[in-house]
Coordinates of C-alpha atoms in Angstrom, one line a residue:
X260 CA -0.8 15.3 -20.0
X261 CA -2.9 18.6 -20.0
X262 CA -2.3 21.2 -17.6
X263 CA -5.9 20.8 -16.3
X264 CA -5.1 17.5 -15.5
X265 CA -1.8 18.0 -13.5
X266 CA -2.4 20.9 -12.2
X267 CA -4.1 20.3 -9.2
X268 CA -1.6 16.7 -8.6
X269 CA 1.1 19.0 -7.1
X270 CA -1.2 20.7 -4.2
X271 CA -0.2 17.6 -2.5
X272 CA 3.3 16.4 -3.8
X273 CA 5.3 17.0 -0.9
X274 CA 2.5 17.1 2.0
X275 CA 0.2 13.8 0.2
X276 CA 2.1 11.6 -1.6
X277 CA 4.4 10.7 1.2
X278 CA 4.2 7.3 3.1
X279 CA 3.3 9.1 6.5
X280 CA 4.8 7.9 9.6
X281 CA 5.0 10.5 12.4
X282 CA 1.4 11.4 12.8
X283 CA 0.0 8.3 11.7
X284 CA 1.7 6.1 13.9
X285 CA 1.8 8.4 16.9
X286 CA -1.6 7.0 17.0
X287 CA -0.6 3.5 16.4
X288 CA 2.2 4.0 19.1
X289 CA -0.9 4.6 21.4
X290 CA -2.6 1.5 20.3
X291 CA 0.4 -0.6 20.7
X292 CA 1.0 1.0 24.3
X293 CA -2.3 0.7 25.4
X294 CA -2.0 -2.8 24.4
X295 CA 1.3 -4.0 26.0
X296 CA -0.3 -1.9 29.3
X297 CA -3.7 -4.2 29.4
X298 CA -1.3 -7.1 29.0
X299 CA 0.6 -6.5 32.1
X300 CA -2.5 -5.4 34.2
X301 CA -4.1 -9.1 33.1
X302 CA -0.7 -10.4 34.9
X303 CA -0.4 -8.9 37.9
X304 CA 2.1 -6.5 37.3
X305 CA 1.4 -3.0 39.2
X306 CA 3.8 -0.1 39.6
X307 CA 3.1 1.2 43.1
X308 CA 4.4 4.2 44.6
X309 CA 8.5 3.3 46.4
X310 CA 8.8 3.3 50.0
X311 CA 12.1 4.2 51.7
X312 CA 12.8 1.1 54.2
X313 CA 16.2 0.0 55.2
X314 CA 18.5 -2.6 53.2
X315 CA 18.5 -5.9 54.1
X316 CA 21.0 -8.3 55.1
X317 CA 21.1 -11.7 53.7
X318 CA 20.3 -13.3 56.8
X319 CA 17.0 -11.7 56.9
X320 CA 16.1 -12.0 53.3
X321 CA 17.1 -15.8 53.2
X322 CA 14.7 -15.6 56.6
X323 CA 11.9 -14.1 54.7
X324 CA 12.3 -16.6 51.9
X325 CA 12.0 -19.4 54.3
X326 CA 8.6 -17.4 55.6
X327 CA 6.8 -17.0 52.1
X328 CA 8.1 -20.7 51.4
X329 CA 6.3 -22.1 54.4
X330 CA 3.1 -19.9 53.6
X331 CA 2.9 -21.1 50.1
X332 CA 3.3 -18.1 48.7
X333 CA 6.2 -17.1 45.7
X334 CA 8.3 -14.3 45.9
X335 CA 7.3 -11.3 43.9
X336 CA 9.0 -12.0 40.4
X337 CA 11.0 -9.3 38.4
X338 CA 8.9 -6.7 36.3
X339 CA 9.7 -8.1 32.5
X340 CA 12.4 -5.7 30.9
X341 CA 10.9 -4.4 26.7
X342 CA 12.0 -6.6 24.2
X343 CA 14.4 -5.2 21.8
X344 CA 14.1 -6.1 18.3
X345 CA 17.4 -7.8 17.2
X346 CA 18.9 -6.0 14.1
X347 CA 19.1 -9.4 12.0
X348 CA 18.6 -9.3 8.3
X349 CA 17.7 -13.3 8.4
X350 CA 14.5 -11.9 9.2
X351 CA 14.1 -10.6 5.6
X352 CA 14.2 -13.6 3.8
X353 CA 10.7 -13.9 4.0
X354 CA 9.6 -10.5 2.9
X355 CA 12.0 -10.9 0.1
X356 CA 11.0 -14.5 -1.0
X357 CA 7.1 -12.9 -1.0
X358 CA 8.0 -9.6 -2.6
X359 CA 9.7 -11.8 -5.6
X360 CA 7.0 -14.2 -5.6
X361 CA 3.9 -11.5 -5.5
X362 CA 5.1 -9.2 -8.2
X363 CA 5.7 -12.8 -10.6
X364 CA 2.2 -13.0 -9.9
X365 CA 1.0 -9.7 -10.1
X366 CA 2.0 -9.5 -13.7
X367 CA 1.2 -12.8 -14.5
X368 CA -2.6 -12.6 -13.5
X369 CA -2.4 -9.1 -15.1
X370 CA -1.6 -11.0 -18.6
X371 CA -4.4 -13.7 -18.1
X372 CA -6.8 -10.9 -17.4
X373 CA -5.7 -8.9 -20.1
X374 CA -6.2 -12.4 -22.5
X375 CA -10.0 -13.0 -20.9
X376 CA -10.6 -9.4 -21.4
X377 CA -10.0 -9.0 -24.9
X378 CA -11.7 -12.7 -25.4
X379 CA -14.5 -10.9 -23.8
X380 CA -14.9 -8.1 -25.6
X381 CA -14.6 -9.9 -29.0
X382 CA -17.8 -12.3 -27.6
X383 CA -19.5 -9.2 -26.6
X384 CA -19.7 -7.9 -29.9
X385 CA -20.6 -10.8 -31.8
X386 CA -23.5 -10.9 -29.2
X387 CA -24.6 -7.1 -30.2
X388 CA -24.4 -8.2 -34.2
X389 CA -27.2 -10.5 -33.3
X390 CA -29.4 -8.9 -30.9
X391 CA -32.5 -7.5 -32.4
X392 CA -31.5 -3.9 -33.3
X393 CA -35.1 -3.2 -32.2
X394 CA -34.3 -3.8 -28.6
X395 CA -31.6 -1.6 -28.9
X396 CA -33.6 0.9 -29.6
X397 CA -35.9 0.5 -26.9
X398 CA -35.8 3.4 -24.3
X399 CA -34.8 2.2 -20.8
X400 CA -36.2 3.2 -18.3
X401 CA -34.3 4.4 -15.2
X402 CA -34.9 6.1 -11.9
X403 CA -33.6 9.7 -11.2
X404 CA -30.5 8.7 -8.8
X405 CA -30.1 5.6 -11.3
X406 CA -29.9 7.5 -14.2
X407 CA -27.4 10.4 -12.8
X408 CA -24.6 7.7 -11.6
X409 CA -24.8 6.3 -14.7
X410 CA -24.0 9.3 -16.3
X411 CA -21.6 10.0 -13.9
X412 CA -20.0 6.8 -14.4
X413 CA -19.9 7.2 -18.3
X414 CA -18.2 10.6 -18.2
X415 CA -15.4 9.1 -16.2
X416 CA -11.8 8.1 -17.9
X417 CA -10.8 4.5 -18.1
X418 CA -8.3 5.2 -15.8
X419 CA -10.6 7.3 -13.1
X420 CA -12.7 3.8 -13.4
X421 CA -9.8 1.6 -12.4
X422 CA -8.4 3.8 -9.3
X423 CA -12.4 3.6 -8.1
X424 CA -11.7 0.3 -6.8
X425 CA -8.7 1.4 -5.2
X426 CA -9.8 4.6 -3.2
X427 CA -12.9 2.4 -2.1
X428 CA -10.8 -0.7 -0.6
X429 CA -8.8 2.3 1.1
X430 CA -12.0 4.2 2.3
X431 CA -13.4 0.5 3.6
X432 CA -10.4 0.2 5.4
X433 CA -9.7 3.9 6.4
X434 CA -13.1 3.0 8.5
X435 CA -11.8 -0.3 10.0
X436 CA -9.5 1.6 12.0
X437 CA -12.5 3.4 13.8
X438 CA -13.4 0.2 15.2
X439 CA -12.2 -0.5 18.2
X440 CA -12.7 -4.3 18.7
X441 CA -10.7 -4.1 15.2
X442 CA -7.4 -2.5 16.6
X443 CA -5.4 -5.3 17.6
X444 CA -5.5 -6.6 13.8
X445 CA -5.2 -3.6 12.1
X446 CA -1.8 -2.9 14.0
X447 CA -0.7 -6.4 13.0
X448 CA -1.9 -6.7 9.4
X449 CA -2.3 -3.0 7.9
X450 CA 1.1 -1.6 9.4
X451 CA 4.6 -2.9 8.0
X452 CA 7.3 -2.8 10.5
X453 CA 10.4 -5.6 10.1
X454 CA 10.0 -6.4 14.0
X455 CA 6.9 -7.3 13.5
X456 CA 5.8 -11.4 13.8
X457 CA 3.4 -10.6 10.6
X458 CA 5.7 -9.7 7.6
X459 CA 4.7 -10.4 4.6
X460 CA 1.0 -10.1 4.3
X461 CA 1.6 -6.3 5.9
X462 CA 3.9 -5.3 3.0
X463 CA 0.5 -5.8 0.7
X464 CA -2.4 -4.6 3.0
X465 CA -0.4 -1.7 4.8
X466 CA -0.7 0.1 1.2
X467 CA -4.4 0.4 1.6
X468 CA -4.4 1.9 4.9
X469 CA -4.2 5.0 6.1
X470 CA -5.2 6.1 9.9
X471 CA -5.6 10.3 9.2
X472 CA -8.4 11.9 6.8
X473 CA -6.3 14.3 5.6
X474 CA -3.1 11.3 4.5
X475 CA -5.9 9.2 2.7
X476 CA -7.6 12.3 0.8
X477 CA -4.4 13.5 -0.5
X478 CA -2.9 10.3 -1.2
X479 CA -6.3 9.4 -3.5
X480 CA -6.2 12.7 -5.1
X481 CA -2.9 12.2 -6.0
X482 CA -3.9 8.6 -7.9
X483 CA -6.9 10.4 -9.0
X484 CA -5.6 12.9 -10.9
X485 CA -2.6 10.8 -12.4
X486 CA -5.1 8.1 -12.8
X487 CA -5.7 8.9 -16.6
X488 CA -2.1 9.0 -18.2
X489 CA -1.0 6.2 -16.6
X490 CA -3.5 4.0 -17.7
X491 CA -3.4 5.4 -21.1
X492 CA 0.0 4.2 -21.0
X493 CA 0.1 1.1 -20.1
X494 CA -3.8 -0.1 -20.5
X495 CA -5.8 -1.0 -16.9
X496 CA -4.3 -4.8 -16.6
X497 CA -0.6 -4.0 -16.6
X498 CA -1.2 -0.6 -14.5
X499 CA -2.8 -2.6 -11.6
X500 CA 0.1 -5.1 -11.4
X501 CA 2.6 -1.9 -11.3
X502 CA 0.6 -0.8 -8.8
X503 CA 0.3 -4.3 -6.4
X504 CA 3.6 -5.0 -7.2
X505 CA 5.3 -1.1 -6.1
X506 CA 3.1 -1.6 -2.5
X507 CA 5.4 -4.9 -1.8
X508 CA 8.7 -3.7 -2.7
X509 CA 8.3 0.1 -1.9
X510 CA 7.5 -1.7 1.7
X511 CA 10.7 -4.2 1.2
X512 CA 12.7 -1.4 0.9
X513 CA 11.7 0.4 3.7
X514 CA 12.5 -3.2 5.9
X515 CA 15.8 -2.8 5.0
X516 CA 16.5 0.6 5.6
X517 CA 15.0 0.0 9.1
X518 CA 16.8 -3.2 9.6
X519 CA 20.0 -1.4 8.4
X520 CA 19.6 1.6 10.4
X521 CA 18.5 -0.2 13.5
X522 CA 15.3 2.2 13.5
X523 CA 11.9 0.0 14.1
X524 CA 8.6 1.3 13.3
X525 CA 5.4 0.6 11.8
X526 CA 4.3 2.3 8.6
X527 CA 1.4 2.5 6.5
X528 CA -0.1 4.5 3.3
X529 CA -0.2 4.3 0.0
X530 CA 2.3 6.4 -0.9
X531 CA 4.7 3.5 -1.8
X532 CA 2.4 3.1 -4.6
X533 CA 1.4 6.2 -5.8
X534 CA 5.4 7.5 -5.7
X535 CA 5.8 4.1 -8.9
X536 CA 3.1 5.7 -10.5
X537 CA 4.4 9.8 -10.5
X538 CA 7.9 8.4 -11.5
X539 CA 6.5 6.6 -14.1
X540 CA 4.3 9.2 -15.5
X541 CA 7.4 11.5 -14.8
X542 CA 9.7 9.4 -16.9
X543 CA 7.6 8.5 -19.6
X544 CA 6.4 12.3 -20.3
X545 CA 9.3 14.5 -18.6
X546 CA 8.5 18.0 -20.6
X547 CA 4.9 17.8 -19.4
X548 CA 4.3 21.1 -17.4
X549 CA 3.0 20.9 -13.8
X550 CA 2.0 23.6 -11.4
X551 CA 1.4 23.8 -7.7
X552 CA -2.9 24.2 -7.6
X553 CA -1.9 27.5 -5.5
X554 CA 0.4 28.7 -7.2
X555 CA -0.5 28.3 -11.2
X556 CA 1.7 30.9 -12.7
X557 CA 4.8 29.0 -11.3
X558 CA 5.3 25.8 -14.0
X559 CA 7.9 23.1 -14.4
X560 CA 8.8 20.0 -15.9
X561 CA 7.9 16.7 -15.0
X562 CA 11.6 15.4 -15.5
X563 CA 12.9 18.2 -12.8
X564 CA 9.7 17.7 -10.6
X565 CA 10.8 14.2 -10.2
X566 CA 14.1 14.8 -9.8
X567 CA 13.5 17.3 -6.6
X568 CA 11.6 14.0 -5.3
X569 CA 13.9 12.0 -5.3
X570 CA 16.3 14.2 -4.2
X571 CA 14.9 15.5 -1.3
X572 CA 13.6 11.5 -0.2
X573 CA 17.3 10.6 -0.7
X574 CA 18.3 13.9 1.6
X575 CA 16.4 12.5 4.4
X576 CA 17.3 8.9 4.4
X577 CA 20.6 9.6 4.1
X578 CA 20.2 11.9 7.2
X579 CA 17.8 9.8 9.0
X580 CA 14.7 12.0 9.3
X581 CA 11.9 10.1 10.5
X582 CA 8.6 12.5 9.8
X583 CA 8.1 10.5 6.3
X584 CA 9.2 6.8 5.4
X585 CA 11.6 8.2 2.6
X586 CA 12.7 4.6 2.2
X587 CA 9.7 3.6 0.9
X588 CA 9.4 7.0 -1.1
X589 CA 12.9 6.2 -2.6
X590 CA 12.2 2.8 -3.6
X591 CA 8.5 3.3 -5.0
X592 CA 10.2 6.2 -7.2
X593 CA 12.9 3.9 -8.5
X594 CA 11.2 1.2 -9.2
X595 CA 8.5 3.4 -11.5
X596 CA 11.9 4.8 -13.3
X597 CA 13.4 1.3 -13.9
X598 CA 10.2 0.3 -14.7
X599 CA 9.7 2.8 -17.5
X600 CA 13.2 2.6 -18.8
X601 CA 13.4 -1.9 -18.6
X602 CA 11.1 -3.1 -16.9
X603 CA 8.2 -3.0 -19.5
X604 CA 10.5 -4.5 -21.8
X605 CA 11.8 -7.7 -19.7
X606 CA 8.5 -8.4 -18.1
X607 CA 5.3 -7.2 -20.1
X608 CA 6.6 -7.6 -24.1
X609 CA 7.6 -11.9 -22.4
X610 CA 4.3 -12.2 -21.6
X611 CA 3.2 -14.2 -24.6
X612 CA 4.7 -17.7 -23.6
X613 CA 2.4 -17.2 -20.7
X614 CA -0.9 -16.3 -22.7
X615 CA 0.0 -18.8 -25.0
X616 CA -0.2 -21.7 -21.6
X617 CA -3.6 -20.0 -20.9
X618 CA -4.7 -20.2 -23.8
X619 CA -4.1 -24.0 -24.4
X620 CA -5.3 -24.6 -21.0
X621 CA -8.4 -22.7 -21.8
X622 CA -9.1 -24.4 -24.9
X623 CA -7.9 -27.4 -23.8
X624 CA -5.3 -28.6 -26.6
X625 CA -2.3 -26.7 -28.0
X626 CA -3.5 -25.2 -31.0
X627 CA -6.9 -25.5 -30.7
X628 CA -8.5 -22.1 -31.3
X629 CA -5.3 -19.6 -32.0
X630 CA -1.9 -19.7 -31.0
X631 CA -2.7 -17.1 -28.5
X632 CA -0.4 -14.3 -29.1
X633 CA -1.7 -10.8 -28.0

């Protein structure tokens, strides 16, 4: 990895990649307040100033029972007491049963489009053997603005190309949240909290959202810029099921460190994610040097950047500090280091029996066409 191309990643390592849960949710705290308020206003419930009046015996109170009884009329029932979620990790049978099941298919439909790619690209060239060479040659023609995005477009890596998708699902939702008929289902579905009634979808769709400016610009910045080497390591097909799948089980980890802990709150970013893809990069290329954008004459190591990560997320969910979702951190970061080190081995290189079902399925016949190894 150049230093160009690094350099600027560490502006934000501390302050932007980090699943933010403080400021954020102080925000969703708000919503989910303002919420539960408009639902006890709808039923009757009104907190009026006390008045000092003497205590009554039973005699009277069974008398005014009688009263309100007569009159048709209830008595005035009990304000409801908050519900406190249960610290039961039942509850996480679900999340785990989806996390397991999501990532199987994450890298399954990562091999299958890797197979229709590659058929692709080998049907696309055929194609431009026997197109008139003529045509070819032909200059199009293209308006101004046309003609500049196109450019644009071309000069980008393969890897700037595949995170496009990305910061674009999380700018479409990034503006979701400044609707407010929207709120109520952006607080169920794009934030992950255990005590929640939606679990599992959450783990997947609170990766894409993010409720400051600042946390979604850093985070993307962060993917931008290690956008490149990670796809050049592992090809566009495989990267994008690292990435699904380290959304989900950064976010299963952070369940049970809140279910553990007994500490319930929504989260949401994508820094789950983006912490798979550093430690991977990391792990993969530890000597690369890397430099805070501020302060280029200070370099370091990949290895002993990551290392500091990890350290420090480990610091504060051992000591319980609740500014960042260092669960989430921890497990994003782990899971891109085991990745690296076994999991590319167990789960990408046993692809083949997989391409090879495709493949027959595709064809339909078992040798028809290839045996379909990759």
């Amino acid at each position: 990895m150049s230093s160009s191309g690094v350099a600027a990643v560490m502006m934000a390592l501390r302050a932007s990649v980090f699943r933010w849960v403080s400021e954020d949710i102080s925000s969703t705290h708000y919503l989910t307040n303002r919420f539960t308020l408009q639902t006890q206003q709808r039923c009757g419930f009104r907190k009026v100033a006390k008045k000092v009046e003497p205590k009554k015996g039973v005699a009277e109170e069974a008398e005014q029972t009688e009263i309100l009884h007569k009159k048709g009329e209830a008595p005035a029932p009990d304000p409801p007491t908050p519900r406190i979620p249960a610290r039961s990790f039942g509850r996480l049978v679900k999340p785990l049963v989806f996390t397991i099941g999501f990532t199987g298919c994450s890298f399954g439909g990562a091999a299958i489009w890797q197979y229709e790619s590659l058929k692709s690209r080998v049907q696309s060239y055929f194609d431009d053997v026997k197109a008139d060479w003529l045509e070819k040659k032909r200059p199009q023609k293209q308006a101004g603005l046309g003609k500049q995005v196109n450019q644009w477009w071309n000069s980008l890596s393969d890897g700037q190309k595949t995170v496009t998708g990305i910061i674009a699902a999380n700018a479409l939702v990034f503006c979701c949240w400044r609707v407010p008929s929207l709120q109520r289902t952006m607080v169920k579905y794009f934030t992950s909290n255990p005590s929640s009634k939606a679990l599992c979808w959450p783990m997947l769709l609170s990766t894409f959202s993010h409720y400051s400016l600042f946390h979604m610009a850093a985070n993307m910045y962060v993917l931008w810029s290690f956008s490149s080497s990670i796809v050049n390591m592992m090809g566009k097909e495989q990267f994008m099921a690292l990435y699904l799948s380290a959304g989900v089980i950064s976010t299963f980890v952070s369940y049970v460190s809140k279910t553990a802990m007994g500490r319930f709150g929504p989260s949401l970013g994508a820094s789950g994610a983006i912490m798979t893809v550093l430690a991977a990069v990391c792990t993969k290329m530890p000597e690369a040097k890397l430099a805070i954008i501020f302060l280029p004459m200070y370099t370091f190591t990949a290895g002993n950047a990551l290392k500091a990560i990890v350290a420090l997320d480990t610091t504060g969910l051992i000591l319980g500090w609740r500014f960042f979702d260092h669960a989430a951190h921890l497990g994003g970061a782990l899971f891109g280091i085991w990745y690296i080190i076994y999991g590319h081995e167990l789960i990408w290189k046993n692809r083949e029996p997989l391409v090879k079902m495709w493949h027959d399925f595709r064809t339909r016949g078992p040798g028809a066409g290839g045996n379909g190894s990759m």
